[in-house]
GROMACS .gro file of C-alpha atoms in nm:
model
  329
    1MET     CA    1  -1.277   0.491   0.421
    2SER     CA    2  -1.070   0.698   0.185
    3ALA     CA    3  -0.728   0.725   0.020
    4VAL     CA    4  -0.470   0.962  -0.123
    5TYR     CA    5  -0.582   0.959  -0.484
    6ASP     CA    6  -0.338   1.188  -0.666
    7VAL     CA    7  -0.007   1.018  -0.588
    8PRO     CA    8   0.105   0.810  -0.891
    9VAL     CA    9   0.068   0.434  -0.844
   10GLY     CA   10   0.384   0.291  -0.697
   11GLU     CA   11   0.513   0.613  -0.539
   12VAL     CA   12   0.536   0.664  -0.162
   13TRP     CA   13   0.255   0.837   0.025
   14SER     CA   14   0.420   1.093   0.250
   15ARG     CA   15   0.319   1.137   0.613
   16GLU     CA   16   0.221   1.494   0.528
   17ARG     CA   17  -0.029   1.382   0.263
   18ILE     CA   18  -0.172   1.115   0.494
   19ARG     CA   19  -0.197   1.364   0.779
   20GLY     CA   20  -0.376   1.609   0.551
   21LEU     CA   21  -0.632   1.344   0.458
   22LYS     CA   22  -0.687   1.260   0.826
   23LYS     CA   23  -0.743   1.626   0.912
   24THR     CA   24  -0.999   1.663   0.634
   25VAL     CA   25  -1.191   1.360   0.760
   26GLU     CA   26  -1.169   1.459   1.126
   27ALA     CA   27  -1.286   1.814   1.048
   28HIS     CA   28  -1.625   1.656   0.971
   29GLY     CA   29  -1.639   1.471   1.303
   30LEU     CA   30  -1.539   1.139   1.152
   31ARG     CA   31  -1.247   0.901   1.196
   32LEU     CA   32  -1.036   0.760   0.911
   33ALA     CA   33  -1.065   0.385   0.973
   34VAL     CA   34  -0.961   0.225   0.643
   35ILE     CA   35  -0.739   0.320   0.351
   36GLU     CA   36  -0.906   0.197   0.036
   37SER     CA   37  -0.677   0.142  -0.131
   38VAL     CA   38  -0.299   0.138  -0.173
   39PRO     CA   39  -0.267   0.014  -0.534
   40VAL     CA   40  -0.018  -0.257  -0.634
   41HIS     CA   41   0.196  -0.149  -0.931
   42GLU     CA   42   0.171  -0.351  -1.252
   43ASP     CA   43   0.548  -0.418  -1.248
   44ILE     CA   44   0.491  -0.619  -0.930
   45LYS     CA   45   0.207  -0.817  -1.083
   46LEU     CA   46   0.407  -0.884  -1.398
   47GLY     CA   47   0.723  -0.976  -1.206
   48LEU     CA   48   0.933  -0.717  -1.389
   49ALA     CA   49   1.280  -0.600  -1.291
   50GLY     CA   50   1.149  -0.283  -1.127
   51ARG     CA   51   0.921  -0.463  -0.883
   52ASP     CA   52   1.157  -0.443  -0.585
   53ARG     CA   53   1.159  -0.063  -0.596
   54TYR     CA   54   0.780  -0.054  -0.601
   55ILE     CA   55   0.757  -0.308  -0.319
   56ASP     CA   56   0.998  -0.097  -0.113
   57ASN     CA   57   0.776   0.205  -0.182
   58TYR     CA   58   0.468   0.004  -0.082
   59ILE     CA   59   0.628  -0.085   0.251
   60ALA     CA   60   0.732   0.277   0.305
   61THR     CA   61   0.369   0.384   0.253
   62LEU     CA   62   0.252   0.128   0.508
   63ARG     CA   63   0.506   0.260   0.757
   64ASN     CA   64   0.382   0.613   0.705
   65LEU     CA   65   0.019   0.504   0.747
   66ALA     CA   66   0.104   0.319   1.068
   67ALA     CA   67   0.291   0.623   1.198
   68GLU     CA   68  -0.029   0.825   1.150
   69GLY     CA   69  -0.234   0.565   1.337
   70ILE     CA   70  -0.406   0.399   1.039
   71ARG     CA   71  -0.391   0.022   1.062
   72THR     CA   72  -0.635  -0.121   0.806
   73VAL     CA   73  -0.551  -0.117   0.434
   74CYS     CA   74  -0.763  -0.255   0.151
   75TYR     CA   75  -0.599  -0.342  -0.182
   76ASN     CA   76  -0.646  -0.577  -0.474
   77VAL     CA   77  -0.431  -0.787  -0.707
   78MET     CA   78  -0.647  -0.767  -1.020
   79PRO     CA   79  -0.431  -0.723  -1.333
   80VAL     CA   80  -0.470  -0.400  -1.534
   81PHE     CA   81  -0.827  -0.320  -1.424
   82ASP     CA   82  -1.023  -0.290  -1.102
   83TRP     CA   83  -1.392  -0.387  -1.091
   84THR     CA   84  -1.543  -0.410  -1.439
   85ARG     CA   85  -1.897  -0.377  -1.573
   86SER     CA   86  -2.043  -0.383  -1.923
   87GLN     CA   87  -2.302  -0.106  -1.871
   88LEU     CA   88  -2.338   0.171  -1.615
   89ASP     CA   89  -2.695   0.292  -1.671
   90HIS     CA   90  -2.913  -0.018  -1.697
   91VAL     CA   91  -3.270   0.083  -1.610
   92LEU     CA   92  -3.451  -0.130  -1.350
   93PRO     CA   93  -3.832  -0.169  -1.333
   94ASP     CA   94  -3.855   0.092  -1.056
   95GLY     CA   95  -3.688   0.354  -1.277
   96SER     CA   96  -3.354   0.353  -1.099
   97THR     CA   97  -3.033   0.284  -1.290
   98THR     CA   98  -2.760   0.039  -1.200
   99LEU     CA   99  -2.436  -0.123  -1.309
  100ILE     CA  100  -2.455  -0.459  -1.484
  101TYR     CA  101  -2.212  -0.720  -1.612
  102GLU     CA  102  -2.305  -0.937  -1.912
  103ASP     CA  103  -2.034  -1.180  -2.008
  104ASP     CA  104  -2.150  -1.222  -2.368
  105VAL     CA  105  -2.115  -0.846  -2.416
  106ILE     CA  106  -1.769  -0.841  -2.259
  107GLN     CA  107  -1.652  -1.129  -2.477
  108GLN     CA  108  -1.722  -0.925  -2.790
  109MET     CA  109  -1.496  -0.638  -2.679
  110ASP     CA  110  -1.128  -0.584  -2.752
  111PRO     CA  111  -0.973  -0.393  -2.461
  112ALA     CA  112  -0.628  -0.381  -2.621
  113ASP     CA  113  -0.725  -0.146  -2.905
  114GLY     CA  114  -0.667   0.155  -2.680
  115THR     CA  115  -1.014   0.309  -2.716
  116LEU     CA  116  -1.240   0.095  -2.498
  117ARG     CA  117  -1.349   0.239  -2.161
  118LEU     CA  118  -1.572   0.058  -1.915
  119PRO     CA  119  -1.694   0.136  -1.560
  120GLY     CA  120  -1.437   0.050  -1.297
  121TRP     CA  121  -1.135   0.079  -1.525
  122ASP     CA  122  -0.838   0.293  -1.433
  123THR     CA  123  -0.856   0.584  -1.677
  124SER     CA  124  -0.511   0.710  -1.578
  125TYR     CA  125  -0.346   0.490  -1.842
  126LEU     CA  126  -0.195   0.681  -2.130
  127ASP     CA  127  -0.303   0.609  -2.488
  128GLY     CA  128  -0.153   0.281  -2.600
  129GLU     CA  129  -0.045   0.181  -2.249
  130VAL     CA  130  -0.331  -0.066  -2.202
  131GLY     CA  131  -0.238  -0.240  -2.526
  132ARG     CA  132   0.124  -0.271  -2.414
  133LEU     CA  133   0.015  -0.415  -2.080
  134PHE     CA  134  -0.201  -0.673  -2.254
  135GLU     CA  135   0.091  -0.772  -2.470
  136ARG     CA  136   0.303  -0.832  -2.161
  137TYR     CA  137   0.029  -1.035  -1.994
  138ARG     CA  138   0.005  -1.271  -2.292
  139SER     CA  139   0.315  -1.449  -2.162
  140ILE     CA  140   0.187  -1.468  -1.801
  141GLY     CA  141  -0.008  -1.782  -1.717
  142GLU     CA  142  -0.208  -1.825  -1.399
  143GLU     CA  143   0.068  -2.011  -1.211
  144GLN     CA  144   0.329  -1.750  -1.306
  145TYR     CA  145   0.088  -1.483  -1.185
  146TRP     CA  146   0.054  -1.668  -0.853
  147GLU     CA  147   0.433  -1.668  -0.823
  148ASN     CA  148   0.452  -1.294  -0.889
  149ILE     CA  149   0.184  -1.216  -0.633
  150ALA     CA  150   0.343  -1.454  -0.379
  151TYR     CA  151   0.668  -1.259  -0.413
  152PHE     CA  152   0.481  -0.941  -0.322
  153VAL     CA  153   0.300  -1.106  -0.029
  154GLN     CA  154   0.613  -1.262   0.118
  155ARG     CA  155   0.798  -0.928   0.103
  156VAL     CA  156   0.518  -0.702   0.227
  157MET     CA  157   0.317  -0.900   0.482
  158PRO     CA  158   0.597  -0.964   0.736
  159GLU     CA  159   0.654  -0.588   0.741
  160ALA     CA  160   0.281  -0.526   0.780
  161ALA     CA  161   0.268  -0.771   1.070
  162GLU     CA  162   0.556  -0.589   1.242
  163LEU     CA  163   0.365  -0.262   1.204
  164GLY     CA  164   0.043  -0.409   1.345
  165MET     CA  165  -0.138  -0.355   1.014
  166ARG     CA  166  -0.445  -0.543   0.894
  167MET     CA  167  -0.410  -0.598   0.521
  168ALA     CA  168  -0.742  -0.672   0.348
  169VAL     CA  169  -0.724  -0.801  -0.009
  170HIS     CA  170  -1.040  -0.740  -0.213
  171PRO     CA  171  -1.183  -1.024  -0.424
  172ASP     CA  172  -1.165  -1.007  -0.800
  173ASP     CA  173  -1.473  -0.834  -0.938
  174PRO     CA  174  -1.618  -1.012  -1.126
  175PRO     CA  175  -1.472  -1.322  -0.960
  176TRP     CA  176  -1.350  -1.491  -1.280
  177PRO     CA  177  -1.092  -1.419  -1.554
  178ILE     CA  178  -1.183  -1.152  -1.810
  179PHE     CA  179  -1.017  -1.077  -2.146
  180GLY     CA  180  -0.774  -1.362  -2.088
  181LEU     CA  181  -0.614  -1.189  -1.789
  182PRO     CA  182  -0.534  -1.405  -1.486
  183ARG     CA  183  -0.765  -1.343  -1.192
  184ILE     CA  184  -0.687  -1.553  -0.888
  185LEU     CA  185  -0.919  -1.443  -0.605
  186GLY     CA  186  -1.278  -1.538  -0.677
  187ARG     CA  187  -1.341  -1.866  -0.491
  188GLU     CA  188  -1.292  -2.009  -0.143
  189GLU     CA  189  -1.005  -2.238  -0.241
  190GLN     CA  190  -0.822  -1.948  -0.403
  191PHE     CA  191  -0.847  -1.739  -0.088
  192THR     CA  192  -0.728  -2.034   0.117
  193ARG     CA  193  -0.421  -2.058  -0.106
  194TYR     CA  194  -0.362  -1.682  -0.099
  195LEU     CA  195  -0.386  -1.650   0.279
  196SER     CA  196  -0.152  -1.947   0.323
  197LEU     CA  197   0.124  -1.751   0.145
  198PHE     CA  198   0.186  -1.578   0.478
  199ASP     CA  199   0.008  -1.750   0.763
  200HIS     CA  200  -0.048  -1.457   0.995
  201PRO     CA  201  -0.359  -1.259   1.102
  202ALA     CA  202  -0.214  -0.944   0.943
  203HIS     CA  203  -0.262  -1.108   0.603
  204GLY     CA  204  -0.638  -1.102   0.558
  205MET     CA  205  -0.923  -1.017   0.327
  206CYS     CA  206  -1.192  -0.764   0.250
  207PHE     CA  207  -1.507  -0.976   0.232
  208CYS     CA  208  -1.711  -0.827  -0.053
  209THR     CA  209  -2.054  -0.988  -0.073
  210GLY     CA  210  -2.124  -0.841  -0.417
  211SER     CA  211  -1.804  -0.965  -0.578
  212LEU     CA  212  -1.816  -1.312  -0.426
  213GLY     CA  213  -2.195  -1.331  -0.453
  214SER     CA  214  -2.176  -1.289  -0.831
  215ASP     CA  215  -2.071  -1.653  -0.848
  216PRO     CA  216  -2.355  -1.878  -0.722
  217ALA     CA  217  -2.097  -2.146  -0.633
  218ASN     CA  218  -1.970  -1.931  -0.345
  219ASP     CA  219  -2.142  -2.005  -0.012
  220LEU     CA  220  -2.100  -1.665   0.154
  221PRO     CA  221  -2.206  -1.748   0.515
  222HIS     CA  222  -1.982  -2.057   0.508
  223MET     CA  223  -1.689  -1.852   0.377
  224ILE     CA  224  -1.740  -1.586   0.645
  225ARG     CA  225  -1.727  -1.849   0.918
  226GLN     CA  226  -1.434  -2.026   0.753
  227PHE     CA  227  -1.212  -1.720   0.725
  228GLY     CA  228  -1.363  -1.519   1.008
  229HIS     CA  229  -1.300  -1.776   1.280
  230ALA     CA  230  -0.936  -1.775   1.163
  231GLY     CA  231  -0.926  -1.398   1.217
  232ARG     CA  232  -0.866  -1.317   0.852
  233ILE     CA  233  -1.162  -1.087   0.769
  234HIS     CA  234  -1.055  -0.726   0.830
  235PHE     CA  235  -1.307  -0.529   0.625
  236VAL     CA  236  -1.652  -0.595   0.478
  237HIS     CA  237  -1.819  -0.456   0.166
  238ALA     CA  238  -2.188  -0.538   0.203
  239ARG     CA  239  -2.388  -0.513  -0.118
  240ASN     CA  240  -2.628  -0.721  -0.322
  241VAL     CA  241  -2.632  -0.847  -0.679
  242LEU     CA  242  -2.890  -1.034  -0.881
  243VAL     CA  243  -2.741  -1.316  -1.087
  244THR     CA  244  -2.912  -1.297  -1.428
  245GLY     CA  245  -2.729  -1.572  -1.618
  246HIS     CA  246  -2.399  -1.751  -1.655
  247ARG     CA  247  -2.133  -1.501  -1.545
  248SER     CA  248  -2.386  -1.219  -1.568
  249PHE     CA  249  -2.541  -1.006  -1.294
  250GLN     CA  250  -2.684  -0.668  -1.205
  251GLU     CA  251  -2.634  -0.461  -0.893
  252THR     CA  252  -2.946  -0.413  -0.684
  253ALA     CA  253  -3.080  -0.261  -0.365
  254HIS     CA  254  -2.928  -0.414  -0.050
  255LEU     CA  255  -3.252  -0.595   0.038
  256SER     CA  256  -3.228  -0.975   0.038
  257SER     CA  257  -3.549  -0.985  -0.166
  258ALA     CA  258  -3.390  -0.772  -0.440
  259GLY     CA  259  -3.090  -0.988  -0.520
  260SER     CA  260  -2.922  -1.325  -0.497
  261VAL     CA  261  -2.734  -1.253  -0.172
  262ASP     CA  262  -2.914  -1.334   0.154
  263MET     CA  263  -2.798  -1.030   0.350
  264THR     CA  264  -2.958  -1.152   0.673
  265ALA     CA  265  -2.759  -1.477   0.652
  266VAL     CA  266  -2.443  -1.274   0.580
  267MET     CA  267  -2.494  -1.047   0.881
  268ARG     CA  268  -2.579  -1.343   1.104
  269ALA     CA  269  -2.254  -1.512   1.001
  270LEU     CA  270  -2.059  -1.194   1.080
  271ALA     CA  271  -2.226  -1.182   1.421
  272ASP     CA  272  -2.141  -1.549   1.478
  273ILE     CA  273  -1.769  -1.484   1.425
  274GLY     CA  274  -1.783  -1.180   1.655
  275TYR     CA  275  -1.690  -0.939   1.377
  276THR     CA  276  -1.620  -0.588   1.508
  277GLY     CA  277  -1.427  -0.437   1.216
  278PRO     CA  278  -1.530  -0.177   0.959
  279LEU     CA  279  -1.823  -0.250   0.726
  280ARG     CA  280  -1.970  -0.030   0.459
  281SER     CA  281  -2.275  -0.044   0.238
  282ASP     CA  282  -2.109  -0.083  -0.099
  283HIS     CA  283  -2.221  -0.006  -0.455
  284GLY     CA  284  -2.575   0.120  -0.498
  285ARG     CA  285  -2.826   0.219  -0.760
  286MET     CA  286  -2.882   0.575  -0.877
  287ILE     CA  287  -3.228   0.666  -0.745
  288TRP     CA  288  -3.457   0.971  -0.727
  289GLY     CA  289  -3.283   1.137  -1.020
  290GLU     CA  290  -2.945   1.155  -0.847
  291GLN     CA  291  -2.649   1.242  -1.067
  292GLY     CA  292  -2.297   1.127  -0.983
  293ARG     CA  293  -2.048   0.849  -1.023
  294PRO     CA  294  -2.235   0.532  -1.128
  295GLY     CA  295  -2.232   0.266  -0.858
  296TYR     CA  296  -2.181   0.517  -0.579
  297GLY     CA  297  -2.524   0.671  -0.537
  298LEU     CA  298  -2.540   0.840  -0.198
  299TYR     CA  299  -2.913   0.787  -0.143
  300ASP     CA  300  -2.917   0.414  -0.212
  301ARG     CA  301  -2.605   0.349  -0.007
  302ALA     CA  302  -2.755   0.547   0.280
  303LEU     CA  303  -3.066   0.327   0.262
  304GLY     CA  304  -2.833   0.027   0.257
  305ALA     CA  305  -2.654   0.144   0.571
  306VAL     CA  306  -2.986   0.180   0.755
  307TYR     CA  307  -3.103  -0.162   0.634
  308LEU     CA  308  -2.777  -0.332   0.740
  309ASN     CA  309  -2.786  -0.166   1.081
  310GLY     CA  310  -3.139  -0.296   1.131
  311ILE     CA  311  -3.036  -0.652   1.041
  312TRP     CA  312  -2.734  -0.626   1.271
  313GLU     CA  313  -2.943  -0.518   1.569
  314ALA     CA  314  -3.194  -0.797   1.506
  315VAL     CA  315  -2.942  -1.080   1.466
  316THR     CA  316  -2.726  -0.973   1.760
  317LYS     CA  317  -3.024  -0.932   1.993
  318CYS     CA  318  -3.167  -1.266   1.888
  319SER     CA  319  -2.831  -1.434   1.946
  320ALA     CA  320  -2.805  -1.275   2.290
  321ALA     CA  321  -3.156  -1.392   2.379
  322VAL     CA  322  -3.077  -1.747   2.272
  323ARG     CA  323  -2.762  -1.750   2.483
  324GLU     CA  324  -2.952  -1.616   2.782
  325HIS     CA  325  -3.223  -1.884   2.766
  326HIS     CA  326  -3.002  -2.167   2.644
  327PRO     CA  327  -2.652  -2.112   2.789
  328ALA     CA  328  -2.529  -2.448   2.658
  329ASN     CA  329  -2.584  -2.325   2.299
   0.00000   0.00000   0.00000
């Protein structure tokens, strides 16, 4: 999973740039399976006059990706910021560090003053640009935001379906509004509404267990079966979080015993729907003194991949044994 990171948001990814990325990946004996992600320009989210040009560019990028044989694209519709945390180096009892989100800390911050930077935020904004965006969003209520996003979906998804693409929208992270910005993809009923905007298998979701698992009201295995049996899960981010309070959590090891997400139940649900798409061990702790981008520790995510593979083998073999001995089930 990778992307072309140095093309400005909203501009077309050329076939040459996409081909170059593929060659880099393939030179290491790997295959580029997912683009994560093709960002949605803020003019589209705000419903501004320039949105049609950016939507046309988005479609052109999808056409170029399809022409290079890449069919799965992850994206999100979070306004202004991507995933957001309040601290990037919280120390756990085992000495590792992790990302945390504490809502009471976030509520005391003013993101519009132009100086605040938090993990997960797009740092490409120029000075003062964040403040101007916030000013524009003050006039956008949740229903207007739904209308703006629906316009994007109804323009883009028919084209994606024609191309044979699998579009996977990522949940809001955290899965609730922050700083008064509208966030519309954090609960089952919101995803049901979103996917109904274009009722076609091409219009699907990236099922992120960490994002959705941050809200204890979300029943993850139920949601997997609900959307998976309809063929709408195209990508999976498998990670764990420990809910520490109301709208507060910390990222943990992938183990079910470490967090609030039952990873065995998640993997069993994916096996039940016959999921065969891409899955990655998402965000991890920084362990063994590793230095790097917080949330993307290589060692902990490698341990997570091994752990998830072990669960997958166990649940699929158990399911096969049950079917063998009890064919009616």
